[in-house]
Amino acid sequence: MAAALWSDLKGQVAKMSGTHLRTLLQDQARNDSMFVQSGQIVLDYCRQKVDTETMSKLFELADKAGVEQKKTKMFAGEKINETEGRAVLHPALRAPRDAAISVDGQNVVPEVWKVLDAMKGFSDKVRSGEWKGHTGKALTDVVCIGIGGSYLGVEFVYEALKTCPEAAAAANGRKLRFLANVDPIDVKRALEGLNAETTLVVIISKTFTTAETMLNAKTVKAWLVKELGSEDCVAKHVVACSTALDKTKAFGIDSNNVFGFWDWVGGRFSVWSAVGVLALSLQYGFGTVNQFLEGGHAMDEHFQKASAKENLPLILGLLDVWNGSLLGYEGVAILPYCQALLRFVPHIQQLDMESRALWKSPFR
């Protein structure tokens, strides 16, 4: 039983706590077993305070706790988010067009691709200059208005792609900015140096009622109307990621330029939805963003099919349980050496924080 294994693992704590990491690193066979790879992603966890016996017990714990069964339920669209009564299907957002993933008996992949195709079509028109602003000028600058998951993940990927040669070339002459704080200074910073004639605004709010987002949206709308001299400019300069078509229409947004997402995507994962894809496609082109989606799908496949000892997400999860719940470490440092990942930490912090808030331990 999982409870018995949990108690057994507690017995490993004294042994590992009293063993210096230098001693563990002298065992080359141990070190080699803790070097695993999926595609171009390498995980080397030999500097964790575990030996092969500890890892064997952790893998057994995962087995007895039913991780495989829970994984199957997740990819099958079952409502494993018990707190909110929702499916957890961000993998559907990056699934191939011919995949079949169901929620409540309905394959959601065709609807996902309907939105992806719409975003590709719109972003292609904006980037080519076919879609023009109120005064007939091409739109080269984008301001995204959102908060939390509607901001952190998108900014992380935006920053990460800045130094990718292919993405940088695609973004030449374009700007992407984010407005997430209701502080007027953030509004000023987001709009500084922008020309309303060439600016497109993306409002990200599923219900179109999020207080901070809507206050900023109204502020930027007022700026557009003042600079362009007409309320009619909104339809050409403002689009939305939302499901509240009545509210977006009342705001002045063309319903054809409202891109939806679904309840089975938690906000912290929404970078994979219209929330991330639209803004990033406008900046870098849909082709670059599609590579991002394909990379996510490759890791989904790995998580589904790889054995426990080769499964990167599972190993990282087990080490988190070991360090936090058994060794009692209260914090974890994420230290990206690559400057392009400067916004990775806030994104991961939100993923971790919100996932833990919804997580129920099977062991306690």
mmCIF file of C-alpha atoms in Angstrom:
data_model
loop_
_atom_site.group_PDB
_atom_site.id
_atom_site.type_symbol
_atom_site.label_atom_id
_atom_site.label_comp_id
_atom_site.label_asym_id
_atom_site.label_seq_id
_atom_site.Cartn_x
_atom_site.Cartn_y
_atom_site.Cartn_z
ATOM 1 C CA MET A 1 0.000 0.000 0.000
ATOM 2 C CA ALA A 2 1.066 3.609 -0.641
ATOM 3 C CA ALA A 3 0.819 4.457 3.069
ATOM 4 C CA ALA A 4 3.247 1.655 3.980
ATOM 5 C CA LEU A 5 5.679 2.772 1.296
ATOM 6 C CA TRP A 6 5.423 6.323 2.575
ATOM 7 C CA SER A 7 6.486 5.111 6.013
ATOM 8 C CA ASP A 8 9.283 3.097 4.412
ATOM 9 C CA LEU A 9 10.527 6.188 2.610
ATOM 10 C CA LYS A 10 10.625 8.080 5.895
ATOM 11 C CA GLY A 11 13.189 5.483 6.955
ATOM 12 C CA GLN A 12 15.400 6.636 4.078
ATOM 13 C CA VAL A 13 15.475 10.187 5.386
ATOM 14 C CA ALA A 14 17.962 9.556 8.221
ATOM 15 C CA LYS A 15 20.274 7.616 5.916
ATOM 16 C CA MET A 16 20.275 10.272 3.178
ATOM 17 C CA SER A 17 20.460 13.194 5.610
ATOM 18 C CA GLY A 18 23.585 11.675 7.116
ATOM 19 C CA THR A 19 25.261 10.985 3.763
ATOM 20 C CA HIS A 20 27.334 13.721 2.170
ATOM 21 C CA LEU A 21 26.662 14.433 -1.491
ATOM 22 C CA ARG A 22 30.375 13.930 -2.240
ATOM 23 C CA THR A 23 30.006 10.338 -1.058
ATOM 24 C CA LEU A 24 26.992 9.737 -3.285
ATOM 25 C CA LEU A 25 28.817 11.171 -6.312
ATOM 26 C CA GLN A 26 31.617 8.627 -5.947
ATOM 27 C CA ASP A 27 29.239 5.910 -7.176
ATOM 28 C CA GLN A 28 29.514 6.186 -10.969
ATOM 29 C CA ALA A 29 26.828 3.564 -11.619
ATOM 30 C CA ARG A 30 24.427 5.624 -9.492
ATOM 31 C CA ASN A 31 25.356 8.804 -11.352
ATOM 32 C CA ASP A 32 24.870 7.181 -14.754
ATOM 33 C CA SER A 33 21.411 5.912 -13.770
ATOM 34 C CA MET A 34 20.381 9.466 -12.951
ATOM 35 C CA PHE A 35 21.188 10.895 -16.363
ATOM 36 C CA VAL A 36 18.076 10.636 -18.569
ATOM 37 C CA GLN A 37 17.071 12.274 -21.823
ATOM 38 C CA SER A 38 14.003 12.929 -23.973
ATOM 39 C CA GLY A 39 14.691 14.467 -27.372
ATOM 40 C CA GLN A 40 17.025 17.405 -26.746
ATOM 41 C CA ILE A 41 16.090 17.742 -23.076
ATOM 42 C CA VAL A 42 18.534 16.215 -20.592
ATOM 43 C CA LEU A 43 17.858 15.679 -16.893
ATOM 44 C CA ASP A 44 20.854 15.036 -14.639
ATOM 45 C CA TYR A 45 19.660 14.535 -11.071
ATOM 46 C CA CYS A 46 22.725 12.826 -9.612
ATOM 47 C CA ARG A 47 23.260 15.812 -7.293
ATOM 48 C CA GLN A 48 20.011 15.145 -5.489
ATOM 49 C CA LYS A 49 20.257 13.571 -2.021
ATOM 50 C CA VAL A 50 19.035 10.166 -3.203
ATOM 51 C CA ASP A 51 20.614 6.816 -3.919
ATOM 52 C CA THR A 52 19.308 4.045 -6.141
ATOM 53 C CA GLU A 53 17.452 2.448 -3.230
ATOM 54 C CA THR A 54 15.636 5.712 -2.475
ATOM 55 C CA MET A 55 14.679 6.129 -6.132
ATOM 56 C CA SER A 56 13.428 2.542 -6.315
ATOM 57 C CA LYS A 57 11.156 3.220 -3.376
ATOM 58 C CA LEU A 58 9.949 6.476 -4.958
ATOM 59 C CA PHE A 59 9.173 4.700 -8.231
ATOM 60 C CA GLU A 60 7.314 2.024 -6.293
ATOM 61 C CA LEU A 61 5.405 4.718 -4.433
ATOM 62 C CA ALA A 62 4.295 6.240 -7.738
ATOM 63 C CA ASP A 63 3.124 2.820 -8.862
ATOM 64 C CA LYS A 64 1.182 2.063 -5.693
ATOM 65 C CA ALA A 65 -0.318 5.552 -5.634
ATOM 66 C CA GLY A 66 -1.796 4.911 -9.085
ATOM 67 C CA VAL A 67 0.117 7.528 -11.065
ATOM 68 C CA GLU A 68 -0.261 5.529 -14.288
ATOM 69 C CA GLN A 69 -4.006 5.236 -13.811
ATOM 70 C CA LYS A 70 -4.290 8.945 -13.016
ATOM 71 C CA LYS A 71 -2.212 9.790 -16.052
ATOM 72 C CA THR A 72 -4.564 7.726 -18.208
ATOM 73 C CA LYS A 73 -7.559 9.528 -16.731
ATOM 74 C CA MET A 74 -5.996 12.910 -17.453
ATOM 75 C CA PHE A 75 -5.345 12.186 -21.117
ATOM 76 C CA ALA A 76 -8.802 10.615 -21.419
ATOM 77 C CA GLY A 77 -10.406 13.902 -20.383
ATOM 78 C CA GLU A 78 -11.740 12.724 -17.027
ATOM 79 C CA LYS A 79 -12.335 15.443 -14.432
ATOM 80 C CA ILE A 80 -9.280 14.829 -12.278
ATOM 81 C CA ASN A 81 -9.296 18.414 -10.983
ATOM 82 C CA GLU A 82 -11.589 17.504 -8.108
ATOM 83 C CA THR A 83 -11.432 20.950 -6.518
ATOM 84 C CA GLU A 84 -13.023 22.647 -9.527
ATOM 85 C CA GLY A 85 -14.684 19.604 -11.097
ATOM 86 C CA ARG A 86 -12.793 20.015 -14.371
ATOM 87 C CA ALA A 87 -10.761 18.009 -16.829
ATOM 88 C CA VAL A 88 -7.052 18.890 -17.084
ATOM 89 C CA LEU A 89 -6.425 18.850 -20.792
ATOM 90 C CA HIS A 90 -3.775 21.376 -21.788
ATOM 91 C CA PRO A 91 -2.241 18.497 -23.859
ATOM 92 C CA ALA A 92 -5.248 18.834 -26.185
ATOM 93 C CA LEU A 93 -4.097 22.363 -27.044
ATOM 94 C CA ARG A 94 -0.898 21.040 -28.614
ATOM 95 C CA ALA A 95 -2.236 17.771 -30.041
ATOM 96 C CA PRO A 96 -1.953 17.023 -33.792
ATOM 97 C CA ARG A 97 -4.940 17.839 -35.957
ATOM 98 C CA ASP A 98 -5.884 14.166 -36.356
ATOM 99 C CA ALA A 99 -5.780 13.335 -32.625
ATOM 100 C CA ALA A 100 -8.875 12.417 -30.634
ATOM 101 C CA ILE A 101 -9.139 13.661 -27.034
ATOM 102 C CA SER A 102 -12.596 13.796 -25.483
ATOM 103 C CA VAL A 103 -14.283 15.784 -22.736
ATOM 104 C CA ASP A 104 -17.803 14.689 -21.783
ATOM 105 C CA GLY A 105 -17.841 12.397 -24.799
ATOM 106 C CA GLN A 106 -16.888 15.067 -27.339
ATOM 107 C CA ASN A 107 -13.592 15.186 -29.218
ATOM 108 C CA VAL A 108 -12.217 18.656 -28.463
ATOM 109 C CA VAL A 109 -9.287 18.588 -30.896
ATOM 110 C CA PRO A 110 -11.265 19.824 -33.949
ATOM 111 C CA GLU A 111 -12.478 22.839 -31.940
ATOM 112 C CA VAL A 112 -8.907 23.530 -30.803
ATOM 113 C CA TRP A 113 -7.713 23.522 -34.396
ATOM 114 C CA LYS A 114 -10.621 25.705 -35.484
ATOM 115 C CA VAL A 115 -9.321 28.387 -33.115
ATOM 116 C CA LEU A 116 -5.688 27.749 -34.128
ATOM 117 C CA ASP A 117 -6.589 28.156 -37.802
ATOM 118 C CA ALA A 118 -8.471 31.380 -37.032
ATOM 119 C CA MET A 119 -5.469 32.777 -35.142
ATOM 120 C CA LYS A 120 -3.114 31.808 -37.934
ATOM 121 C CA GLY A 121 -5.359 33.537 -40.470
ATOM 122 C CA PHE A 122 -5.649 36.708 -38.409
ATOM 123 C CA SER A 123 -1.981 36.927 -37.436
ATOM 124 C CA ASP A 124 -0.929 36.316 -41.047
ATOM 125 C CA LYS A 125 -3.137 39.223 -42.184
ATOM 126 C CA VAL A 126 -1.762 41.565 -39.539
ATOM 127 C CA ARG A 127 1.850 40.616 -40.173
ATOM 128 C CA SER A 128 1.528 40.935 -43.963
ATOM 129 C CA GLY A 129 -0.177 44.335 -43.697
ATOM 130 C CA GLU A 130 -3.412 43.065 -45.243
ATOM 131 C CA TRP A 131 -5.198 43.924 -41.978
ATOM 132 C CA LYS A 132 -4.915 47.665 -41.506
ATOM 133 C CA GLY A 133 -5.788 50.037 -38.701
ATOM 134 C CA HIS A 134 -8.418 52.771 -38.620
ATOM 135 C CA THR A 135 -6.287 55.202 -40.638
ATOM 136 C CA GLY A 136 -5.131 52.634 -43.171
ATOM 137 C CA LYS A 137 -1.725 51.918 -41.667
ATOM 138 C CA ALA A 138 -0.349 48.434 -40.962
ATOM 139 C CA LEU A 139 -0.325 47.326 -37.319
ATOM 140 C CA THR A 140 3.203 46.610 -36.170
ATOM 141 C CA ASP A 141 2.932 46.919 -32.398
ATOM 142 C CA VAL A 142 0.873 44.770 -30.009
ATOM 143 C CA VAL A 143 -0.122 45.433 -26.408
ATOM 144 C CA CYS A 144 -1.437 42.418 -24.496
ATOM 145 C CA ILE A 145 -3.669 43.173 -21.527
ATOM 146 C CA GLY A 146 -4.056 40.336 -19.029
ATOM 147 C CA ILE A 147 -3.024 39.189 -15.584
ATOM 148 C CA GLY A 148 -1.709 36.016 -13.925
ATOM 149 C CA GLY A 149 -1.775 33.085 -16.328
ATOM 150 C CA SER A 150 -2.874 35.434 -19.093
ATOM 151 C CA TYR A 151 0.487 37.140 -18.830
ATOM 152 C CA LEU A 152 3.297 35.210 -17.115
ATOM 153 C CA GLY A 153 3.565 32.256 -19.486
ATOM 154 C CA VAL A 154 3.237 34.389 -22.602
ATOM 155 C CA GLU A 155 5.926 36.831 -21.533
ATOM 156 C CA PHE A 156 8.235 33.938 -20.651
ATOM 157 C CA VAL A 157 7.990 32.452 -24.156
ATOM 158 C CA TYR A 158 8.227 35.894 -25.774
ATOM 159 C CA GLU A 159 11.496 36.592 -23.956
ATOM 160 C CA ALA A 160 12.844 33.097 -24.592
ATOM 161 C CA LEU A 161 12.335 33.426 -28.346
ATOM 162 C CA LYS A 162 13.897 36.880 -28.647
ATOM 163 C CA THR A 163 17.374 35.469 -29.251
ATOM 164 C CA CYS A 164 16.308 32.567 -31.477
ATOM 165 C CA PRO A 165 17.644 33.635 -34.910
ATOM 166 C CA GLU A 166 14.583 32.409 -36.808
ATOM 167 C CA ALA A 167 12.125 34.000 -34.387
ATOM 168 C CA ALA A 168 14.119 37.233 -34.172
ATOM 169 C CA ALA A 169 14.093 37.560 -37.964
ATOM 170 C CA ALA A 170 10.328 37.004 -38.029
ATOM 171 C CA ALA A 171 9.851 39.699 -35.356
ATOM 172 C CA ASN A 172 11.923 42.340 -37.148
ATOM 173 C CA GLY A 173 10.141 45.688 -37.039
ATOM 174 C CA ARG A 174 7.500 44.508 -34.571
ATOM 175 C CA LYS A 175 6.909 45.175 -30.852
ATOM 176 C CA LEU A 176 5.062 43.125 -28.236
ATOM 177 C CA ARG A 177 4.327 44.602 -24.820
ATOM 178 C CA PHE A 178 2.387 43.431 -21.789
ATOM 179 C CA LEU A 179 0.104 45.339 -19.448
ATOM 180 C CA ALA A 180 -0.743 43.420 -16.273
ATOM 181 C CA ASN A 181 -0.626 45.945 -13.443
ATOM 182 C CA VAL A 182 -3.378 48.476 -12.693
ATOM 183 C CA ASP A 183 -0.707 50.930 -11.582
ATOM 184 C CA PRO A 184 -0.924 53.885 -14.025
ATOM 185 C CA ILE A 185 2.854 53.713 -14.359
ATOM 186 C CA ASP A 186 2.523 50.298 -16.011
ATOM 187 C CA VAL A 187 0.019 51.732 -18.482
ATOM 188 C CA LYS A 188 2.443 54.541 -19.278
ATOM 189 C CA ARG A 189 5.326 52.098 -19.745
ATOM 190 C CA ALA A 190 3.251 49.830 -22.000
ATOM 191 C CA LEU A 191 2.157 52.671 -24.270
ATOM 192 C CA GLU A 192 5.354 54.711 -24.229
ATOM 193 C CA GLY A 193 6.630 55.418 -27.732
ATOM 194 C CA LEU A 194 3.707 53.684 -29.435
ATOM 195 C CA ASN A 195 1.627 55.221 -32.188
ATOM 196 C CA ALA A 196 -2.093 54.439 -31.876
ATOM 197 C CA GLU A 197 -2.337 54.243 -35.685
ATOM 198 C CA THR A 198 -0.042 51.194 -35.737
ATOM 199 C CA THR A 199 -1.023 49.572 -32.418
ATOM 200 C CA LEU A 200 -3.155 46.455 -31.941
ATOM 201 C CA VAL A 201 -4.514 45.640 -28.467
ATOM 202 C CA VAL A 202 -5.201 42.078 -27.310
ATOM 203 C CA ILE A 203 -7.493 41.852 -24.272
ATOM 204 C CA ILE A 204 -7.210 38.514 -22.470
ATOM 205 C CA SER A 205 -10.067 37.694 -20.134
ATOM 206 C CA LYS A 206 -12.221 34.595 -20.364
ATOM 207 C CA THR A 207 -15.282 36.215 -18.779
ATOM 208 C CA PHE A 208 -14.365 39.784 -19.731
ATOM 209 C CA THR A 209 -15.031 40.748 -16.128
ATOM 210 C CA THR A 210 -11.573 40.435 -14.498
ATOM 211 C CA ALA A 211 -11.344 43.752 -12.628
ATOM 212 C CA GLU A 212 -7.671 44.586 -13.243
ATOM 213 C CA THR A 213 -7.767 43.535 -16.875
ATOM 214 C CA MET A 214 -10.944 45.428 -17.683
ATOM 215 C CA LEU A 215 -9.731 48.619 -15.995
ATOM 216 C CA ASN A 216 -6.591 48.534 -18.130
ATOM 217 C CA ALA A 217 -8.627 47.628 -21.223
ATOM 218 C CA LYS A 218 -10.898 50.656 -20.756
ATOM 219 C CA THR A 219 -7.886 52.896 -20.170
ATOM 220 C CA VAL A 220 -6.162 51.765 -23.370
ATOM 221 C CA LYS A 221 -9.427 51.954 -25.321
ATOM 222 C CA ALA A 222 -9.793 55.571 -24.210
ATOM 223 C CA TRP A 223 -6.226 56.220 -25.415
ATOM 224 C CA LEU A 224 -7.025 54.731 -28.838
ATOM 225 C CA VAL A 225 -10.253 56.701 -29.216
ATOM 226 C CA LYS A 226 -8.575 59.943 -28.166
ATOM 227 C CA GLU A 227 -5.612 59.451 -30.503
ATOM 228 C CA LEU A 228 -7.640 58.221 -33.486
ATOM 229 C CA GLY A 229 -10.683 60.433 -32.960
ATOM 230 C CA SER A 230 -13.423 57.829 -33.274
ATOM 231 C CA GLU A 231 -15.079 54.998 -31.340
ATOM 232 C CA ASP A 232 -15.131 53.093 -34.643
ATOM 233 C CA CYS A 233 -11.386 52.492 -34.318
ATOM 234 C CA VAL A 234 -11.955 49.742 -31.723
ATOM 235 C CA ALA A 235 -13.023 47.128 -34.289
ATOM 236 C CA LYS A 236 -9.764 47.611 -36.175
ATOM 237 C CA HIS A 237 -7.416 47.985 -33.229
ATOM 238 C CA VAL A 238 -8.744 45.668 -30.496
ATOM 239 C CA VAL A 239 -9.161 41.881 -30.427
ATOM 240 C CA ALA A 240 -9.800 39.505 -27.549
ATOM 241 C CA CYS A 241 -9.113 36.081 -26.119
ATOM 242 C CA SER A 242 -12.404 35.387 -24.384
ATOM 243 C CA THR A 243 -15.603 33.368 -24.394
ATOM 244 C CA ALA A 244 -17.910 36.262 -23.442
ATOM 245 C CA LEU A 245 -19.026 37.291 -26.935
ATOM 246 C CA ASP A 246 -21.789 39.536 -25.649
ATOM 247 C CA LYS A 247 -19.353 41.548 -23.543
ATOM 248 C CA THR A 248 -16.649 41.733 -26.216
ATOM 249 C CA LYS A 249 -19.246 42.953 -28.717
ATOM 250 C CA ALA A 250 -20.446 45.618 -26.278
ATOM 251 C CA PHE A 251 -16.813 46.729 -25.942
ATOM 252 C CA GLY A 252 -16.702 47.297 -29.697
ATOM 253 C CA ILE A 253 -14.715 44.211 -30.737
ATOM 254 C CA ASP A 254 -15.597 42.390 -33.957
ATOM 255 C CA SER A 255 -16.869 38.920 -32.975
ATOM 256 C CA ASN A 256 -14.742 37.404 -35.749
ATOM 257 C CA ASN A 257 -11.692 38.594 -33.812
ATOM 258 C CA VAL A 258 -12.535 36.926 -30.514
ATOM 259 C CA PHE A 259 -10.521 33.742 -29.958
ATOM 260 C CA GLY A 260 -11.806 31.305 -27.364
ATOM 261 C CA PHE A 261 -10.441 28.772 -24.902
ATOM 262 C CA TRP A 262 -12.018 26.303 -22.523
ATOM 263 C CA ASP A 263 -12.766 25.404 -18.895
ATOM 264 C CA TRP A 264 -10.497 22.390 -19.091
ATOM 265 C CA VAL A 265 -7.454 24.664 -19.391
ATOM 266 C CA GLY A 266 -6.279 26.073 -16.065
ATOM 267 C CA GLY A 267 -5.107 29.676 -16.306
ATOM 268 C CA ARG A 268 -1.579 28.728 -15.339
ATOM 269 C CA PHE A 269 -1.368 26.503 -18.449
ATOM 270 C CA SER A 270 -3.069 28.915 -20.825
ATOM 271 C CA VAL A 271 0.108 29.917 -22.659
ATOM 272 C CA TRP A 272 -0.713 26.934 -24.878
ATOM 273 C CA SER A 273 -4.178 28.330 -25.674
ATOM 274 C CA ALA A 274 -5.274 31.440 -27.562
ATOM 275 C CA VAL A 275 -3.894 33.397 -24.594
ATOM 276 C CA GLY A 276 -0.347 32.626 -25.717
ATOM 277 C CA VAL A 277 -0.692 31.552 -29.334
ATOM 278 C CA LEU A 278 -2.319 34.758 -30.602
ATOM 279 C CA ALA A 279 0.177 37.207 -29.116
ATOM 280 C CA LEU A 280 3.182 35.080 -29.989
ATOM 281 C CA SER A 281 1.919 34.466 -33.538
ATOM 282 C CA LEU A 282 1.506 38.198 -34.061
ATOM 283 C CA GLN A 283 5.115 38.732 -32.951
ATOM 284 C CA TYR A 284 6.922 35.694 -34.328
ATOM 285 C CA GLY A 285 4.553 34.179 -36.876
ATOM 286 C CA PHE A 286 2.353 31.124 -36.497
ATOM 287 C CA GLY A 287 5.034 28.801 -37.890
ATOM 288 C CA THR A 288 7.375 29.529 -34.997
ATOM 289 C CA VAL A 289 4.584 29.155 -32.445
ATOM 290 C CA ASN A 290 3.503 25.870 -34.005
ATOM 291 C CA GLN A 291 7.009 24.532 -33.333
ATOM 292 C CA PHE A 292 6.474 25.483 -29.683
ATOM 293 C CA LEU A 293 3.188 23.518 -29.676
ATOM 294 C CA GLU A 294 4.852 20.537 -31.328
ATOM 295 C CA GLY A 295 7.575 20.566 -28.682
ATOM 296 C CA GLY A 296 4.939 20.515 -25.960
ATOM 297 C CA HIS A 297 3.202 17.605 -27.671
ATOM 298 C CA ALA A 298 6.490 15.691 -27.847
ATOM 299 C CA MET A 299 6.810 15.980 -24.053
ATOM 300 C CA ASP A 300 3.173 14.905 -23.650
ATOM 301 C CA GLU A 301 4.003 11.785 -25.648
ATOM 302 C CA HIS A 302 7.087 11.174 -23.536
ATOM 303 C CA PHE A 303 5.131 11.561 -20.285
ATOM 304 C CA GLN A 304 2.484 9.138 -21.527
ATOM 305 C CA LYS A 305 4.766 6.418 -22.870
ATOM 306 C CA ALA A 306 8.190 6.527 -21.178
ATOM 307 C CA SER A 307 8.954 4.058 -18.401
ATOM 308 C CA ALA A 308 9.113 5.448 -14.871
ATOM 309 C CA LYS A 309 12.922 5.426 -14.734
ATOM 310 C CA GLU A 310 13.142 7.348 -18.019
ATOM 311 C CA ASN A 311 10.171 9.656 -17.466
ATOM 312 C CA LEU A 312 11.392 13.221 -16.920
ATOM 313 C CA PRO A 313 8.175 14.780 -15.535
ATOM 314 C CA LEU A 314 7.575 11.822 -13.218
ATOM 315 C CA ILE A 315 11.142 11.886 -11.878
ATOM 316 C CA LEU A 316 10.971 15.617 -11.224
ATOM 317 C CA GLY A 317 7.642 15.172 -9.455
ATOM 318 C CA LEU A 318 8.979 12.378 -7.259
ATOM 319 C CA LEU A 319 12.063 14.411 -6.356
ATOM 320 C CA ASP A 320 9.774 17.275 -5.400
ATOM 321 C CA VAL A 321 7.853 14.949 -3.067
ATOM 322 C CA TRP A 322 11.119 13.639 -1.628
ATOM 323 C CA ASN A 323 12.695 17.053 -1.035
ATOM 324 C CA GLY A 324 9.607 18.873 0.169
ATOM 325 C CA SER A 325 7.507 16.333 2.000
ATOM 326 C CA LEU A 326 10.186 13.959 3.295
ATOM 327 C CA LEU A 327 13.460 15.864 3.662
ATOM 328 C CA GLY A 328 11.479 18.912 4.731
ATOM 329 C CA TYR A 329 13.084 21.481 2.443
ATOM 330 C CA GLU A 330 10.742 24.451 2.403
ATOM 331 C CA GLY A 331 12.015 26.184 -0.708
ATOM 332 C CA VAL A 332 13.399 25.423 -4.132
ATOM 333 C CA ALA A 333 15.688 27.618 -6.239
ATOM 334 C CA ILE A 334 15.261 27.689 -10.019
ATOM 335 C CA LEU A 335 18.386 29.248 -11.484
ATOM 336 C CA PRO A 336 18.337 29.611 -15.273
ATOM 337 C CA TYR A 337 21.804 30.569 -16.491
ATOM 338 C CA CYS A 338 20.514 31.537 -19.937
ATOM 339 C CA GLN A 339 19.376 35.164 -19.826
ATOM 340 C CA ALA A 340 16.690 34.382 -22.415
ATOM 341 C CA LEU A 341 14.896 32.455 -19.648
ATOM 342 C CA LEU A 342 14.673 35.484 -17.340
ATOM 343 C CA ARG A 343 10.861 35.178 -17.080
ATOM 344 C CA PHE A 344 10.876 31.400 -16.639
ATOM 345 C CA VAL A 345 10.957 31.540 -12.836
ATOM 346 C CA PRO A 346 7.768 33.621 -12.331
ATOM 347 C CA HIS A 347 5.942 31.371 -14.788
ATOM 348 C CA ILE A 348 7.051 28.182 -13.012
ATOM 349 C CA GLN A 349 6.279 29.736 -9.638
ATOM 350 C CA GLN A 350 2.684 30.274 -10.704
ATOM 351 C CA LEU A 351 2.400 26.782 -12.191
ATOM 352 C CA ASP A 352 3.682 25.276 -8.963
ATOM 353 C CA MET A 353 1.679 27.485 -6.617
ATOM 354 C CA GLU A 354 -1.673 27.013 -8.344
ATOM 355 C CA SER A 355 -1.160 23.302 -8.973
ATOM 356 C CA ARG A 356 -0.416 22.713 -5.299
ATOM 357 C CA ALA A 357 -3.536 24.627 -4.324
ATOM 358 C CA LEU A 358 -5.599 22.111 -6.308
ATOM 359 C CA TRP A 359 -3.602 19.001 -5.355
ATOM 360 C CA LYS A 360 -4.747 16.406 -2.850
ATOM 361 C CA SER A 361 -2.006 14.147 -1.518
ATOM 362 C CA PRO A 362 -2.775 10.429 -1.777
ATOM 363 C CA PHE A 363 -0.366 9.743 1.089
ATOM 364 C CA ARG A 364 -1.690 11.863 3.963
#
